[in-house]
Amino acid sequence: MARQLDEQLAARFPPGQQLRVLDVGMGLGTQALRLARAGHTVTGLEDDPALLAAAREALTAEPPGVRQRMRIVEGDGRDTGVHFLPGSFDVVLCHGVLMSVPEPDPLLAGLARMLAPGGLLSLVVRNGDASAFGPGLRGDWAGALAALDAGVRLPGPRTGADDEPDTVASPAQPPGEGRADRLADLTATLAGIGAPLQAWYGVRVFTDAVHPQRPEPDAGLPVDVGMLLAVEERAGRTDPYRAVATLLHLCGVRG
């Protein structure tokens, strides 16, 4: 996701521009810190006390310049209007959050209002068009049937999408937990809030769906992480593979 986000930033903003970034539901602050290190001014919004404490601790270990460019605000992504003025940010990130929100449309509308004209809204969501893959490949046939019937799951725990290495799933977090969203529905929503979809990618095409369990260290199946990431990067941009990824990365641009 980091490479995809960097690609979109490079395509939409002049080289060297210091962007104003809002990371909603920043988790441990992995993405926020990465962007602050790159020279951008970043605000991280988080309401989980444990994640806030971890992010603040990580920030204290950064050089002074990074600490000056990043601030952490305790709050809920649905209350951005309480904390910030409309049009305050060039980039708004909302990664791994929508799956724990029962009704995402008001949240998305509020995030779009935070964007300056031409600003980028970056979303990472669970893929409702492929939600049967995870339970089916784990042999959970009842879960697969339920996903095929509904296409979505009930709200569940945050995925921490930005707190793991790109495209490599956490073994403690089974794929498919949390509510999922369909690409067509989100495309319509983004158009309706004035930030129409400009690009989308699949994330975790093979690592979750085709090979959901990592090999054991003594299984004689060494994982070439570099090759794995290269395959995931290519598949996440290629039809029909990206359509069956566990996660979708959507990029909308404010008109």
mmCIF file of C-alpha atoms in Angstrom:
data_model
loop_
_atom_site.group_PDB
_atom_site.id
_atom_site.type_symbol
_atom_site.label_atom_id
_atom_site.label_comp_id
_atom_site.label_asym_id
_atom_site.label_seq_id
_atom_site.Cartn_x
_atom_site.Cartn_y
_atom_site.Cartn_z
ATOM 1 C CA MET A 1 0.000 0.000 0.000
ATOM 2 C CA ALA A 2 2.894 2.368 0.660
ATOM 3 C CA ARG A 3 4.120 2.056 -2.934
ATOM 4 C CA GLN A 4 0.622 2.593 -4.306
ATOM 5 C CA LEU A 5 0.107 5.655 -2.121
ATOM 6 C CA ASP A 6 3.480 7.110 -3.112
ATOM 7 C CA GLU A 7 2.566 6.600 -6.769
ATOM 8 C CA GLN A 8 -0.646 8.569 -6.340
ATOM 9 C CA LEU A 9 1.087 11.375 -4.425
ATOM 10 C CA ALA A 10 3.755 11.677 -7.110
ATOM 11 C CA ALA A 11 1.097 11.815 -9.845
ATOM 12 C CA ARG A 12 -1.041 14.505 -8.187
ATOM 13 C CA PHE A 13 1.317 16.900 -6.411
ATOM 14 C CA PRO A 14 4.446 18.818 -7.471
ATOM 15 C CA PRO A 15 7.751 17.193 -6.486
ATOM 16 C CA GLY A 16 8.984 18.386 -3.110
ATOM 17 C CA GLN A 17 5.658 19.868 -1.974
ATOM 18 C CA GLN A 18 5.146 19.545 1.776
ATOM 19 C CA LEU A 19 1.701 18.005 1.986
ATOM 20 C CA ARG A 20 -0.775 18.372 4.835
ATOM 21 C CA VAL A 21 -1.790 14.813 5.699
ATOM 22 C CA LEU A 22 -4.543 13.537 7.991
ATOM 23 C CA ASP A 23 -4.301 9.855 8.967
ATOM 24 C CA VAL A 24 -7.677 8.803 10.393
ATOM 25 C CA GLY A 25 -7.457 5.747 12.617
ATOM 26 C CA MET A 26 -3.669 5.824 12.388
ATOM 27 C CA GLY A 27 -3.186 2.744 14.592
ATOM 28 C CA LEU A 28 0.455 2.417 15.603
ATOM 29 C CA GLY A 29 1.320 5.345 13.337
ATOM 30 C CA THR A 30 3.342 3.347 10.817
ATOM 31 C CA GLN A 31 2.084 5.199 7.742
ATOM 32 C CA ALA A 32 1.935 8.581 9.499
ATOM 33 C CA LEU A 33 5.555 8.330 10.627
ATOM 34 C CA ARG A 34 6.684 7.218 7.181
ATOM 35 C CA LEU A 35 5.126 10.308 5.606
ATOM 36 C CA ALA A 36 6.474 12.618 8.303
ATOM 37 C CA ARG A 37 9.962 11.238 7.661
ATOM 38 C CA ALA A 38 9.438 12.052 3.984
ATOM 39 C CA GLY A 39 8.961 15.732 4.891
ATOM 40 C CA HIS A 40 5.178 16.046 5.065
ATOM 41 C CA THR A 41 3.154 17.599 7.887
ATOM 42 C CA VAL A 42 1.067 14.801 9.380
ATOM 43 C CA THR A 43 -1.811 14.712 11.861
ATOM 44 C CA GLY A 44 -2.698 11.298 13.242
ATOM 45 C CA LEU A 45 -6.219 10.780 14.598
ATOM 46 C CA GLU A 46 -6.850 7.789 16.863
ATOM 47 C CA ASP A 47 -9.299 6.932 19.652
ATOM 48 C CA ASP A 48 -7.875 3.647 20.953
ATOM 49 C CA PRO A 49 -5.864 4.367 24.152
ATOM 50 C CA ALA A 50 -3.402 1.514 23.647
ATOM 51 C CA LEU A 51 -2.698 2.480 20.034
ATOM 52 C CA LEU A 52 -2.362 6.138 21.022
ATOM 53 C CA ALA A 53 0.201 5.272 23.668
ATOM 54 C CA ALA A 54 2.197 3.122 21.255
ATOM 55 C CA ALA A 55 2.150 5.785 18.533
ATOM 56 C CA ARG A 56 3.255 8.497 20.956
ATOM 57 C CA GLU A 57 6.086 6.306 22.204
ATOM 58 C CA ALA A 58 7.217 5.632 18.647
ATOM 59 C CA LEU A 59 7.144 9.354 17.877
ATOM 60 C CA THR A 60 9.407 10.179 20.832
ATOM 61 C CA ALA A 61 12.119 8.022 19.264
ATOM 62 C CA GLU A 62 12.132 10.055 16.038
ATOM 63 C CA PRO A 63 14.545 12.924 15.235
ATOM 64 C CA PRO A 64 13.395 16.448 16.188
ATOM 65 C CA GLY A 65 12.422 17.359 12.631
ATOM 66 C CA VAL A 66 10.032 14.420 12.361
ATOM 67 C CA ARG A 67 8.538 15.151 15.786
ATOM 68 C CA GLN A 68 7.893 18.751 14.733
ATOM 69 C CA ARG A 69 6.107 17.674 11.563
ATOM 70 C CA MET A 70 3.751 15.209 13.245
ATOM 71 C CA ARG A 71 1.075 15.639 15.866
ATOM 72 C CA ILE A 72 -1.271 13.089 17.397
ATOM 73 C CA VAL A 73 -4.894 13.916 18.186
ATOM 74 C CA GLU A 74 -7.188 11.742 20.265
ATOM 75 C CA GLY A 75 -10.509 11.447 18.481
ATOM 76 C CA ASP A 76 -12.927 9.488 16.313
ATOM 77 C CA GLY A 77 -12.826 9.697 12.536
ATOM 78 C CA ARG A 78 -16.547 10.464 12.512
ATOM 79 C CA ASP A 79 -15.857 13.720 14.380
ATOM 80 C CA THR A 80 -13.300 15.321 12.064
ATOM 81 C CA GLY A 81 -15.480 18.443 11.853
ATOM 82 C CA VAL A 82 -14.975 18.965 15.584
ATOM 83 C CA HIS A 83 -11.182 18.952 15.307
ATOM 84 C CA PHE A 84 -10.420 20.467 11.894
ATOM 85 C CA LEU A 85 -11.682 23.071 9.443
ATOM 86 C CA PRO A 86 -12.973 22.001 6.018
ATOM 87 C CA GLY A 87 -10.299 21.929 3.333
ATOM 88 C CA SER A 88 -7.455 21.681 5.871
ATOM 89 C CA PHE A 89 -5.626 18.751 4.257
ATOM 90 C CA ASP A 90 -4.128 17.775 0.927
ATOM 91 C CA VAL A 91 -4.270 14.056 1.736
ATOM 92 C CA VAL A 92 -6.632 12.104 3.989
ATOM 93 C CA LEU A 93 -5.864 8.471 4.800
ATOM 94 C CA CYS A 94 -8.477 6.071 6.158
ATOM 95 C CA HIS A 95 -6.843 2.656 6.157
ATOM 96 C CA GLY A 96 -8.382 -0.343 7.897
ATOM 97 C CA VAL A 97 -11.152 1.667 9.574
ATOM 98 C CA LEU A 98 -14.342 1.288 7.536
ATOM 99 C CA MET A 99 -14.706 -2.409 8.423
ATOM 100 C CA SER A 100 -15.379 -1.466 12.046
ATOM 101 C CA VAL A 101 -17.927 1.277 11.227
ATOM 102 C CA PRO A 102 -21.540 0.071 10.849
ATOM 103 C CA GLU A 103 -22.502 2.945 8.517
ATOM 104 C CA PRO A 104 -19.503 4.310 6.582
ATOM 105 C CA ASP A 105 -21.197 6.944 4.395
ATOM 106 C CA PRO A 106 -21.284 9.762 7.015
ATOM 107 C CA LEU A 107 -17.650 9.080 7.886
ATOM 108 C CA LEU A 108 -16.609 9.274 4.240
ATOM 109 C CA ALA A 109 -18.576 12.465 3.660
ATOM 110 C CA GLY A 110 -16.826 14.064 6.626
ATOM 111 C CA LEU A 111 -13.410 12.986 5.360
ATOM 112 C CA ALA A 112 -14.106 14.445 1.910
ATOM 113 C CA ARG A 113 -14.932 17.800 3.522
ATOM 114 C CA MET A 114 -11.473 17.834 5.088
ATOM 115 C CA LEU A 115 -9.824 17.799 1.650
ATOM 116 C CA ALA A 116 -8.627 20.882 -0.178
ATOM 117 C CA PRO A 117 -9.530 21.050 -3.896
ATOM 118 C CA GLY A 118 -7.502 18.423 -5.724
ATOM 119 C CA GLY A 119 -6.843 16.584 -2.471
ATOM 120 C CA LEU A 120 -6.428 12.809 -2.320
ATOM 121 C CA LEU A 121 -8.632 10.494 -0.240
ATOM 122 C CA SER A 122 -6.972 7.106 0.301
ATOM 123 C CA LEU A 123 -9.101 4.223 1.607
ATOM 124 C CA VAL A 124 -8.201 0.648 2.486
ATOM 125 C CA VAL A 125 -11.245 -1.583 2.973
ATOM 126 C CA ARG A 126 -12.173 -5.235 3.081
ATOM 127 C CA ASN A 127 -13.322 -6.496 -0.292
ATOM 128 C CA GLY A 128 -17.001 -7.423 -0.128
ATOM 129 C CA ASP A 129 -16.842 -8.956 -3.604
ATOM 130 C CA ALA A 130 -14.408 -11.624 -2.412
ATOM 131 C CA SER A 131 -15.380 -12.144 1.225
ATOM 132 C CA ALA A 132 -16.109 -15.882 0.731
ATOM 133 C CA PHE A 133 -12.506 -16.681 -0.206
ATOM 134 C CA GLY A 134 -11.087 -16.546 3.314
ATOM 135 C CA PRO A 135 -13.590 -18.829 5.071
ATOM 136 C CA GLY A 136 -13.779 -21.137 2.059
ATOM 137 C CA LEU A 137 -10.033 -21.716 1.935
ATOM 138 C CA ARG A 138 -10.003 -22.329 5.692
ATOM 139 C CA GLY A 139 -12.690 -24.979 5.275
ATOM 140 C CA ASP A 140 -15.350 -22.854 6.980
ATOM 141 C CA TRP A 141 -18.141 -23.751 4.579
ATOM 142 C CA ALA A 142 -20.907 -22.185 6.669
ATOM 143 C CA GLY A 143 -18.935 -18.941 6.773
ATOM 144 C CA ALA A 144 -18.333 -19.094 3.020
ATOM 145 C CA LEU A 145 -22.046 -19.594 2.335
ATOM 146 C CA ALA A 146 -22.936 -16.715 4.636
ATOM 147 C CA ALA A 147 -20.435 -14.467 2.854
ATOM 148 C CA LEU A 148 -21.793 -15.505 -0.542
ATOM 149 C CA ASP A 149 -25.311 -14.658 0.608
ATOM 150 C CA ALA A 150 -24.472 -11.329 2.206
ATOM 151 C CA GLY A 151 -21.220 -10.188 0.635
ATOM 152 C CA VAL A 152 -20.410 -8.430 3.898
ATOM 153 C CA ARG A 153 -19.638 -9.272 7.501
ATOM 154 C CA LEU A 154 -20.661 -7.659 10.728
ATOM 155 C CA PRO A 155 -18.424 -4.963 12.232
ATOM 156 C CA GLY A 156 -15.330 -6.527 13.746
ATOM 157 C CA PRO A 157 -11.877 -5.619 15.035
ATOM 158 C CA ARG A 158 -9.614 -3.125 13.303
ATOM 159 C CA THR A 159 -7.267 -4.820 10.861
ATOM 160 C CA GLY A 160 -4.224 -2.657 11.448
ATOM 161 C CA ALA A 161 -3.800 -2.519 7.683
ATOM 162 C CA ASP A 162 -0.910 -0.063 7.916
ATOM 163 C CA ASP A 163 0.757 -1.768 10.860
ATOM 164 C CA GLU A 164 2.015 -4.815 8.961
ATOM 165 C CA PRO A 165 4.522 -5.256 6.122
ATOM 166 C CA ASP A 166 2.921 -4.589 2.738
ATOM 167 C CA THR A 167 0.618 -7.423 1.602
ATOM 168 C CA VAL A 168 1.764 -9.881 4.292
ATOM 169 C CA ALA A 169 -1.135 -10.921 6.515
ATOM 170 C CA SER A 170 -0.913 -11.165 10.268
ATOM 171 C CA PRO A 171 -1.202 -14.837 11.334
ATOM 172 C CA ALA A 172 -3.180 -13.778 14.418
ATOM 173 C CA GLN A 173 -5.809 -11.964 12.333
ATOM 174 C CA PRO A 174 -7.874 -14.321 10.157
ATOM 175 C CA PRO A 175 -8.707 -12.818 6.775
ATOM 176 C CA GLY A 176 -12.293 -11.640 6.419
ATOM 177 C CA GLU A 177 -13.035 -10.242 9.881
ATOM 178 C CA GLY A 178 -14.935 -6.983 9.960
ATOM 179 C CA ARG A 179 -17.561 -5.568 7.619
ATOM 180 C CA ALA A 180 -16.649 -5.579 3.941
ATOM 181 C CA ASP A 181 -17.493 -3.085 1.192
ATOM 182 C CA ARG A 182 -18.166 -3.602 -2.488
ATOM 183 C CA LEU A 183 -16.170 -1.694 -5.080
ATOM 184 C CA ALA A 184 -19.286 -0.569 -6.958
ATOM 185 C CA ASP A 185 -20.891 0.784 -3.784
ATOM 186 C CA LEU A 186 -17.797 2.738 -2.766
ATOM 187 C CA THR A 187 -17.360 4.064 -6.297
ATOM 188 C CA ALA A 188 -20.889 5.498 -6.128
ATOM 189 C CA THR A 189 -20.312 6.887 -2.630
ATOM 190 C CA LEU A 190 -17.075 8.626 -3.605
ATOM 191 C CA ALA A 191 -18.761 10.211 -6.604
ATOM 192 C CA GLY A 192 -21.593 11.396 -4.390
ATOM 193 C CA ILE A 193 -19.315 13.118 -1.870
ATOM 194 C CA GLY A 194 -17.295 14.953 -4.515
ATOM 195 C CA ALA A 195 -14.165 12.783 -4.448
ATOM 196 C CA PRO A 196 -14.653 10.414 -7.401
ATOM 197 C CA LEU A 197 -12.563 7.273 -7.681
ATOM 198 C CA GLN A 198 -9.370 7.796 -9.701
ATOM 199 C CA ALA A 199 -7.508 4.542 -9.099
ATOM 200 C CA TRP A 200 -7.892 1.277 -7.185
ATOM 201 C CA TYR A 201 -5.682 -1.658 -6.303
ATOM 202 C CA GLY A 202 -6.019 -5.110 -4.806
ATOM 203 C CA VAL A 203 -4.031 -5.838 -1.651
ATOM 204 C CA ARG A 204 -3.240 -9.386 -0.467
ATOM 205 C CA VAL A 205 -4.261 -11.196 -3.625
ATOM 206 C CA PHE A 206 -2.257 -14.355 -2.957
ATOM 207 C CA THR A 207 -0.981 -14.064 0.616
ATOM 208 C CA ASP A 208 -4.480 -14.438 2.084
ATOM 209 C CA ALA A 209 -6.578 -16.087 -0.603
ATOM 210 C CA VAL A 210 -4.284 -18.663 -2.186
ATOM 211 C CA HIS A 211 -1.798 -19.177 0.628
ATOM 212 C CA PRO A 212 -3.543 -18.049 3.834
ATOM 213 C CA GLN A 213 -1.167 -19.808 6.215
ATOM 214 C CA ARG A 214 2.534 -18.984 6.263
ATOM 215 C CA PRO A 215 4.846 -21.994 5.997
ATOM 216 C CA GLU A 216 6.334 -23.232 9.255
ATOM 217 C CA PRO A 217 10.059 -22.465 9.605
ATOM 218 C CA ASP A 218 10.964 -26.169 9.319
ATOM 219 C CA ALA A 219 8.547 -26.990 6.496
ATOM 220 C CA GLY A 220 11.219 -26.730 3.816
ATOM 221 C CA LEU A 221 9.289 -23.959 2.029
ATOM 222 C CA PRO A 222 11.362 -20.786 2.389
ATOM 223 C CA VAL A 223 9.482 -17.604 1.569
ATOM 224 C CA ASP A 224 11.232 -15.191 -0.799
ATOM 225 C CA VAL A 225 9.674 -12.015 0.599
ATOM 226 C CA GLY A 226 11.016 -9.861 -2.208
ATOM 227 C CA MET A 227 9.452 -12.109 -4.855
ATOM 228 C CA LEU A 228 6.223 -12.326 -2.852
ATOM 229 C CA LEU A 229 5.923 -8.541 -2.712
ATOM 230 C CA ALA A 230 6.730 -8.253 -6.431
ATOM 231 C CA VAL A 231 3.976 -10.733 -7.312
ATOM 232 C CA GLU A 232 1.487 -9.007 -5.014
ATOM 233 C CA GLU A 233 2.341 -5.579 -6.441
ATOM 234 C CA ARG A 234 1.802 -6.801 -10.013
ATOM 235 C CA ALA A 235 -1.365 -8.775 -9.246
ATOM 236 C CA GLY A 236 -2.835 -5.861 -7.297
ATOM 237 C CA ARG A 237 -2.822 -3.805 -10.505
ATOM 238 C CA THR A 238 -3.979 -6.533 -12.879
ATOM 239 C CA ASP A 239 -7.478 -7.765 -13.726
ATOM 240 C CA PRO A 240 -9.013 -10.148 -12.781
ATOM 241 C CA TYR A 241 -6.631 -10.793 -9.870
ATOM 242 C CA ARG A 242 -7.082 -7.492 -8.079
ATOM 243 C CA ALA A 243 -10.850 -8.051 -7.897
ATOM 244 C CA VAL A 244 -10.428 -11.079 -5.581
ATOM 245 C CA ALA A 245 -7.924 -9.497 -3.166
ATOM 246 C CA THR A 246 -8.723 -9.550 0.542
ATOM 247 C CA LEU A 247 -8.373 -5.760 0.732
ATOM 248 C CA LEU A 248 -8.995 -2.940 -1.722
ATOM 249 C CA HIS A 249 -7.019 0.307 -1.839
ATOM 250 C CA LEU A 250 -9.138 3.077 -3.363
ATOM 251 C CA CYS A 251 -7.971 6.595 -4.253
ATOM 252 C CA GLY A 252 -10.472 9.394 -4.788
ATOM 253 C CA VAL A 253 -9.680 13.000 -5.717
ATOM 254 C CA ARG A 254 -11.621 16.016 -4.501
ATOM 255 C CA GLY A 255 -12.983 18.032 -7.386
#
